[in-house]
Amino acid sequence: MRKSTHFYSLNSEWQYRLTCAKDNTILNKEIIVLPETLGKGKSYFTQITSGISVLFIDFNLTKPIKINHTKSDNDFYIFHFDLSEKTSSIKINDIDYKTGVSQSSGLTILSSDVDSSFSPPVGCRTLVLRLLIDKILLNGFLKNHQNEGPLIQEIETNNEPLHYHDTIDSNSIVLIESIRKKSFIESLFDSYLKGASLKILGNFLNRYSDLKEEKNEITDTEKKAISATRDYLVKNLHNPFPSILFLSKMAHMSSSRYIYLFKLKYKVTPNIFFTQEKMLLSNTLLKSGNYSSLTEIIYELNYNRLSYFSSKYYSFFNRKPSDDFVKRVSIQL
């Protein structure tokens, strides 16, 4: 396994030192090209504003590598959003954590003052967005949420560095996918990446800024009931939406109370949540190479008309399903 060791900084100093020490090729101050001996792809690094930077990685490895990140002289948080096609691994304090959009820990947050390593998958696309954020900018927010939800459970208690794991919200997944579809060399790519990254950070902050309201308005029993219906929806994406009446009865509450609490907890209505998750699943199926036609996919997702599915897909991804469809290759013996 190939190993690479470097540190991060909020400016491009780390990237310059990395390219000087390794056989990577730097196209300009933002882009590094992966060596052909390891695979194909590039990374893009830019400073969004004072105290916030972003690294976007999009490559396909042909050989395994382990990227070691040493402690940094700067004090910042690293937000790791992982949409790789297969599971990646992040090692923190000698413990391996599985990460990826298919895992329950597509989002990992760690501190720059701890050694860590990242092992991307081989033979498939690695798609990662990393936000580097000065701790001064976030410490006030984190302290205000010390007793609210799982976030603070991993936040530097007893002088131990942060390592927090969670799913990636649907809106952020769409934003990261939209970045992937842009070319690094487009004249507006830098501006687009910065704007999308700030929205992704905003999604994270919004996700936890309402925890106090949620804690005051929803009981533990109601929270478990709402979570159970969410899990039911995720497990039944191949079926039609089951109806609010069915879900509210499952949660043992009135329909109006159920809709209100679901939206309070997940920021969208049950129907919109179901549609978002179904569109993300359809995107995975379209790219899987396991189907001979779009018709096979829409039937599997329980849609009756291709035109209806296409309009839903386009409104969600701003692309036609055919743009992402990878047709199954028939093997003739």
Short mmCIF file of C-alpha atoms in Angstrom, two decimals:
data_model
loop_
_atom_site.label_atom_id
_atom_site.label_comp_id
_atom_site.label_asym_id
_atom_site.label_seq_id
_atom_site.Cartn_x
_atom_site.Cartn_y
_atom_site.Cartn_z
CA MET A 1 0.00 0.00 0.00
CA ARG A 2 1.28 3.44 -0.95
CA LYS A 3 1.49 5.88 1.98
CA SER A 4 1.51 9.67 1.90
CA THR A 5 1.99 11.99 4.87
CA HIS A 6 1.22 15.69 5.00
CA PHE A 7 -0.39 18.37 7.15
CA TYR A 8 -3.26 20.77 6.50
CA SER A 9 -3.34 24.54 6.73
CA LEU A 10 -6.05 27.08 6.04
CA ASN A 11 -4.00 28.49 3.17
CA SER A 12 -2.32 26.75 0.22
CA GLU A 13 1.00 26.20 2.04
CA TRP A 14 0.21 22.53 2.75
CA GLN A 15 -0.63 21.88 -0.89
CA TYR A 16 2.59 23.50 -2.13
CA ARG A 17 4.70 21.39 0.24
CA LEU A 18 2.84 18.22 -0.75
CA THR A 19 3.51 18.70 -4.45
CA CYS A 20 7.16 19.49 -3.79
CA ALA A 21 7.58 16.29 -1.80
CA LYS A 22 5.58 13.89 -3.98
CA ASP A 23 5.13 13.05 -7.65
CA ASN A 24 1.80 14.82 -7.89
CA THR A 25 1.41 17.44 -10.61
CA ILE A 26 0.06 20.87 -9.74
CA LEU A 27 -1.77 22.61 -12.58
CA ASN A 28 -2.06 25.87 -10.70
CA LYS A 29 -2.25 26.97 -7.08
CA GLU A 30 -5.64 25.23 -6.66
CA ILE A 31 -5.45 21.95 -8.61
CA ILE A 32 -3.36 18.84 -7.96
CA VAL A 33 -3.47 15.96 -10.46
CA LEU A 34 -3.19 12.41 -9.13
CA PRO A 35 -0.16 10.50 -10.50
CA GLU A 36 -1.12 8.03 -13.26
CA THR A 37 0.65 5.28 -11.29
CA LEU A 38 -2.10 5.57 -8.67
CA GLY A 39 -5.16 6.29 -10.82
CA LYS A 40 -6.94 9.22 -12.40
CA GLY A 41 -8.42 12.38 -10.95
CA LYS A 42 -7.71 15.68 -9.29
CA SER A 43 -8.22 17.70 -6.13
CA TYR A 44 -9.09 21.38 -5.84
CA PHE A 45 -8.23 23.57 -2.85
CA THR A 46 -9.27 27.17 -2.27
CA GLN A 47 -9.72 29.56 0.63
CA ILE A 48 -13.35 30.66 0.83
CA THR A 49 -12.89 33.45 3.33
CA SER A 50 -10.70 34.23 6.32
CA GLY A 51 -10.82 31.11 8.51
CA ILE A 52 -12.68 28.83 6.05
CA SER A 53 -11.16 26.76 3.23
CA VAL A 54 -12.37 23.86 1.12
CA LEU A 55 -10.72 20.82 -0.47
CA PHE A 56 -12.68 18.93 -3.15
CA ILE A 57 -11.41 15.49 -4.15
CA ASP A 58 -12.62 13.56 -7.20
CA PHE A 59 -10.51 10.62 -8.33
CA ASN A 60 -10.50 6.91 -9.11
CA LEU A 61 -7.69 4.88 -7.57
CA THR A 62 -6.16 1.83 -9.22
CA LYS A 63 -3.88 1.12 -6.25
CA PRO A 64 -4.56 1.43 -2.50
CA ILE A 65 -3.16 4.44 -0.69
CA LYS A 66 -3.22 5.64 2.90
CA ILE A 67 -3.12 9.41 3.36
CA ASN A 68 -1.77 10.33 6.78
CA HIS A 69 -2.58 13.77 8.16
CA THR A 70 -0.24 14.96 10.89
CA LYS A 71 -1.11 17.48 13.57
CA SER A 72 -1.33 21.01 12.22
CA ASP A 73 0.11 24.18 13.67
CA ASN A 74 -3.26 25.81 12.99
CA ASP A 75 -6.26 25.12 15.20
CA PHE A 76 -9.29 24.24 13.08
CA TYR A 77 -12.02 21.68 12.49
CA ILE A 78 -12.04 19.35 9.47
CA PHE A 79 -15.52 18.56 8.12
CA HIS A 80 -15.22 15.44 5.94
CA PHE A 81 -18.21 14.82 3.63
CA ASP A 82 -17.75 11.46 1.87
CA LEU A 83 -19.85 10.52 -1.17
CA SER A 84 -17.48 7.84 -2.46
CA GLU A 85 -19.10 4.98 -4.37
CA LYS A 86 -17.76 2.48 -1.84
CA THR A 87 -16.85 2.64 1.84
CA SER A 88 -13.75 4.59 2.87
CA SER A 89 -11.86 4.41 6.15
CA ILE A 90 -10.75 7.19 8.51
CA LYS A 91 -8.41 6.25 11.35
CA ILE A 92 -8.46 8.47 14.45
CA ASN A 93 -6.54 7.59 17.60
CA ASP A 94 -5.72 4.16 16.12
CA ILE A 95 -9.41 3.34 15.61
CA ASP A 96 -10.83 2.78 12.12
CA TYR A 97 -14.16 4.40 11.28
CA LYS A 98 -16.05 3.43 8.13
CA THR A 99 -17.32 6.39 6.16
CA GLY A 100 -19.27 7.01 2.98
CA VAL A 101 -22.72 8.02 1.80
CA SER A 102 -23.85 4.38 2.10
CA GLN A 103 -22.81 4.37 5.77
CA SER A 104 -24.41 6.09 8.74
CA SER A 105 -21.25 8.19 9.00
CA GLY A 106 -20.88 9.96 5.66
CA LEU A 107 -20.02 13.09 7.65
CA THR A 108 -17.00 12.99 9.96
CA ILE A 109 -15.72 15.98 11.92
CA LEU A 110 -12.28 15.91 13.48
CA SER A 111 -9.81 18.34 14.95
CA SER A 112 -6.57 19.46 13.32
CA ASP A 113 -4.64 18.78 16.52
CA VAL A 114 -4.89 15.00 16.17
CA ASP A 115 -3.17 12.61 13.78
CA SER A 116 -5.53 10.85 11.39
CA SER A 117 -5.46 8.89 8.14
CA PHE A 118 -7.78 8.46 5.18
CA SER A 119 -7.92 5.29 3.06
CA PRO A 120 -10.11 5.80 -0.05
CA PRO A 121 -11.70 2.88 -1.91
CA VAL A 122 -9.95 1.35 -4.94
CA GLY A 123 -11.53 0.75 -8.34
CA CYS A 124 -14.36 3.23 -7.94
CA ARG A 125 -14.96 6.93 -7.66
CA THR A 126 -13.78 8.74 -4.53
CA LEU A 127 -15.79 11.92 -4.00
CA VAL A 128 -14.97 13.94 -0.89
CA LEU A 129 -15.50 17.53 0.20
CA ARG A 130 -13.49 18.75 3.18
CA LEU A 131 -14.18 22.04 4.92
CA LEU A 132 -11.37 23.44 7.08
CA ILE A 133 -12.85 25.89 9.60
CA ASP A 134 -11.00 27.96 12.18
CA LYS A 135 -12.19 26.88 15.64
CA ILE A 136 -12.70 30.49 16.69
CA LEU A 137 -15.54 30.73 14.15
CA LEU A 138 -17.40 27.69 15.51
CA ASN A 139 -16.55 27.38 19.20
CA GLY A 140 -19.32 29.78 20.23
CA PHE A 141 -21.89 27.77 18.29
CA LEU A 142 -20.67 24.47 19.71
CA LYS A 143 -20.66 25.74 23.29
CA ASN A 144 -24.25 26.95 22.89
CA HIS A 145 -25.27 23.39 21.99
CA GLN A 146 -23.44 21.51 24.73
CA ASN A 147 -26.54 19.76 26.02
CA GLU A 148 -28.44 19.34 22.78
CA GLY A 149 -28.27 16.07 20.89
CA PRO A 150 -25.33 13.87 19.92
CA LEU A 151 -23.17 16.68 18.53
CA ILE A 152 -21.53 17.71 21.78
CA GLN A 153 -20.98 14.12 22.90
CA GLU A 154 -17.84 14.02 20.77
CA ILE A 155 -16.81 17.67 21.17
CA GLU A 156 -13.51 18.04 23.00
CA THR A 157 -14.67 16.94 26.42
CA ASN A 158 -11.95 16.21 28.97
CA ASN A 159 -9.40 17.73 26.58
CA GLU A 160 -9.88 14.95 24.06
CA PRO A 161 -10.02 15.97 20.39
CA LEU A 162 -13.24 15.97 18.47
CA HIS A 163 -14.31 13.16 16.20
CA TYR A 164 -18.00 13.27 15.41
CA HIS A 165 -19.86 11.05 12.92
CA ASP A 166 -23.26 11.48 11.31
CA THR A 167 -25.18 11.02 8.08
CA ILE A 168 -25.02 13.67 5.35
CA ASP A 169 -28.28 15.56 4.88
CA SER A 170 -29.98 15.22 1.50
CA ASN A 171 -29.54 18.87 0.52
CA SER A 172 -25.79 18.67 1.05
CA ILE A 173 -25.58 15.46 -0.98
CA VAL A 174 -27.27 17.25 -3.89
CA LEU A 175 -24.88 20.21 -3.56
CA ILE A 176 -21.80 17.97 -3.57
CA GLU A 177 -23.14 16.07 -6.57
CA SER A 178 -23.67 19.39 -8.36
CA ILE A 179 -20.02 20.31 -7.74
CA ARG A 180 -18.95 16.96 -9.18
CA LYS A 181 -20.71 17.77 -12.44
CA LYS A 182 -18.66 20.95 -12.91
CA SER A 183 -15.21 21.03 -14.51
CA PHE A 184 -12.33 22.21 -12.36
CA ILE A 185 -11.07 24.36 -15.24
CA GLU A 186 -14.37 26.22 -15.78
CA SER A 187 -13.92 29.94 -15.19
CA LEU A 188 -16.69 30.01 -12.57
CA PHE A 189 -15.81 26.74 -10.81
CA ASP A 190 -13.99 28.45 -7.94
CA SER A 191 -16.93 30.74 -7.20
CA TYR A 192 -19.41 27.87 -7.50
CA LEU A 193 -17.40 25.67 -5.11
CA LYS A 194 -17.16 28.45 -2.54
CA GLY A 195 -20.87 29.22 -2.68
CA ALA A 196 -21.91 25.55 -2.47
CA SER A 197 -19.50 24.94 0.42
CA LEU A 198 -20.98 27.79 2.45
CA LYS A 199 -24.46 26.37 1.83
CA ILE A 200 -23.27 22.95 3.02
CA LEU A 201 -21.86 24.53 6.18
CA GLY A 202 -25.15 26.39 6.60
CA ASN A 203 -27.05 23.10 6.32
CA PHE A 204 -24.96 21.68 9.16
CA LEU A 205 -25.48 24.72 11.39
CA ASN A 206 -29.22 24.77 10.69
CA ARG A 207 -29.42 21.08 11.47
CA TYR A 208 -28.30 21.71 15.04
CA SER A 209 -29.45 25.26 15.67
CA ASP A 210 -33.03 24.02 16.11
CA LEU A 211 -32.14 21.30 18.62
CA LYS A 212 -33.21 23.41 21.60
CA GLU A 213 -36.62 24.00 20.05
CA GLU A 214 -36.93 20.30 19.24
CA LYS A 215 -35.91 19.30 22.75
CA ASN A 216 -38.59 21.51 24.29
CA GLU A 217 -41.39 20.47 21.93
CA ILE A 218 -40.90 16.75 21.39
CA THR A 219 -40.80 14.02 24.02
CA ASP A 220 -38.38 11.09 23.92
CA THR A 221 -41.26 8.75 23.11
CA GLU A 222 -42.37 10.94 20.21
CA LYS A 223 -38.80 11.24 18.99
CA LYS A 224 -38.44 7.46 18.86
CA ALA A 225 -41.76 7.14 17.06
CA ILE A 226 -40.81 9.74 14.44
CA SER A 227 -37.42 8.05 13.93
CA ALA A 228 -39.15 4.69 13.46
CA THR A 229 -41.32 6.10 10.68
CA ARG A 230 -38.28 7.66 9.04
CA ASP A 231 -36.53 4.28 9.08
CA TYR A 232 -39.65 2.71 7.60
CA LEU A 233 -39.64 5.21 4.73
CA VAL A 234 -35.95 4.61 3.98
CA LYS A 235 -36.47 0.84 3.92
CA ASN A 236 -39.47 1.10 1.57
CA LEU A 237 -38.20 3.42 -1.15
CA HIS A 238 -39.09 0.84 -3.79
CA ASN A 239 -42.77 1.30 -2.91
CA PRO A 240 -45.17 4.26 -3.24
CA PHE A 241 -45.41 6.78 -0.40
CA PRO A 242 -47.49 5.00 2.30
CA SER A 243 -49.70 8.04 3.22
CA ILE A 244 -49.64 10.37 6.21
CA LEU A 245 -52.52 8.50 7.84
CA PHE A 246 -50.56 5.24 7.81
CA LEU A 247 -47.39 6.89 9.20
CA SER A 248 -49.22 8.87 11.91
CA LYS A 249 -50.97 5.70 13.08
CA MET A 250 -47.58 3.98 13.21
CA ALA A 251 -46.34 6.84 15.38
CA HIS A 252 -49.50 6.75 17.54
CA MET A 253 -50.32 10.44 17.06
CA SER A 254 -52.65 12.65 15.05
CA SER A 255 -51.76 13.44 11.45
CA SER A 256 -51.23 17.14 12.17
CA ARG A 257 -49.02 16.40 15.18
CA TYR A 258 -47.05 13.85 13.18
CA ILE A 259 -46.38 16.20 10.25
CA TYR A 260 -45.37 19.01 12.63
CA LEU A 261 -42.93 16.86 14.63
CA PHE A 262 -41.45 15.17 11.56
CA LYS A 263 -40.74 18.56 9.98
CA LEU A 264 -39.36 19.84 13.28
CA LYS A 265 -36.93 16.93 13.47
CA TYR A 266 -35.96 16.51 9.80
CA LYS A 267 -36.69 20.02 8.41
CA VAL A 268 -38.94 18.66 5.64
CA THR A 269 -42.35 17.01 5.44
CA PRO A 270 -42.51 13.18 5.33
CA ASN A 271 -43.53 13.26 1.66
CA ILE A 272 -40.64 15.52 0.63
CA PHE A 273 -38.21 13.45 2.69
CA PHE A 274 -39.42 10.28 0.96
CA THR A 275 -39.07 11.86 -2.48
CA GLN A 276 -35.57 13.15 -1.72
CA GLU A 277 -34.39 9.75 -0.54
CA LYS A 278 -36.04 8.06 -3.51
CA MET A 279 -34.27 10.41 -5.94
CA LEU A 280 -30.93 9.69 -4.29
CA LEU A 281 -31.62 5.96 -4.63
CA SER A 282 -32.60 6.38 -8.28
CA ASN A 283 -29.33 8.21 -8.93
CA THR A 284 -27.45 5.23 -7.48
CA LEU A 285 -29.44 2.77 -9.58
CA LEU A 286 -28.92 4.80 -12.75
CA LYS A 287 -25.14 4.76 -12.28
CA SER A 288 -24.91 1.13 -11.19
CA GLY A 289 -24.67 -0.39 -14.66
CA ASN A 290 -27.11 -3.13 -13.61
CA TYR A 291 -30.01 -2.18 -15.89
CA SER A 292 -30.61 -2.36 -19.63
CA SER A 293 -33.18 0.44 -19.79
CA LEU A 294 -34.67 3.32 -17.83
CA THR A 295 -37.97 1.46 -17.83
CA GLU A 296 -36.49 -1.28 -15.64
CA ILE A 297 -35.46 1.30 -13.08
CA ILE A 298 -38.75 3.18 -12.92
CA TYR A 299 -40.64 -0.10 -12.45
CA GLU A 300 -38.28 -1.07 -9.64
CA LEU A 301 -38.98 2.28 -7.99
CA ASN A 302 -42.74 1.81 -8.51
CA TYR A 303 -43.23 4.64 -10.98
CA ASN A 304 -45.73 4.07 -13.79
CA ARG A 305 -44.61 6.74 -16.25
CA LEU A 306 -41.09 7.63 -17.37
CA SER A 307 -42.14 11.22 -18.03
CA TYR A 308 -43.27 11.67 -14.41
CA PHE A 309 -40.08 10.13 -13.04
CA SER A 310 -37.97 12.26 -15.39
CA SER A 311 -39.64 15.48 -14.25
CA LYS A 312 -39.08 14.56 -10.58
CA TYR A 313 -35.47 13.65 -11.26
CA TYR A 314 -34.81 16.83 -13.22
CA SER A 315 -36.33 19.06 -10.52
CA PHE A 316 -34.07 17.42 -7.96
CA PHE A 317 -30.74 17.14 -9.86
CA ASN A 318 -31.28 19.61 -12.71
CA ARG A 319 -30.35 16.76 -15.05
CA LYS A 320 -32.25 14.20 -17.09
CA PRO A 321 -32.12 10.56 -15.90
CA SER A 322 -30.59 9.66 -19.26
CA ASP A 323 -27.63 11.96 -18.48
CA ASP A 324 -26.67 9.69 -15.56
CA PHE A 325 -27.76 6.33 -16.94
CA VAL A 326 -25.05 3.69 -17.33
CA LYS A 327 -26.43 0.86 -19.45
CA ARG A 328 -25.66 -2.73 -18.54
CA VAL A 329 -23.07 -4.27 -20.83
CA SER A 330 -24.12 -7.63 -22.24
CA ILE A 331 -21.38 -10.26 -22.23
CA GLN A 332 -21.55 -12.63 -25.17
CA LEU A 333 -20.01 -16.05 -24.77
#
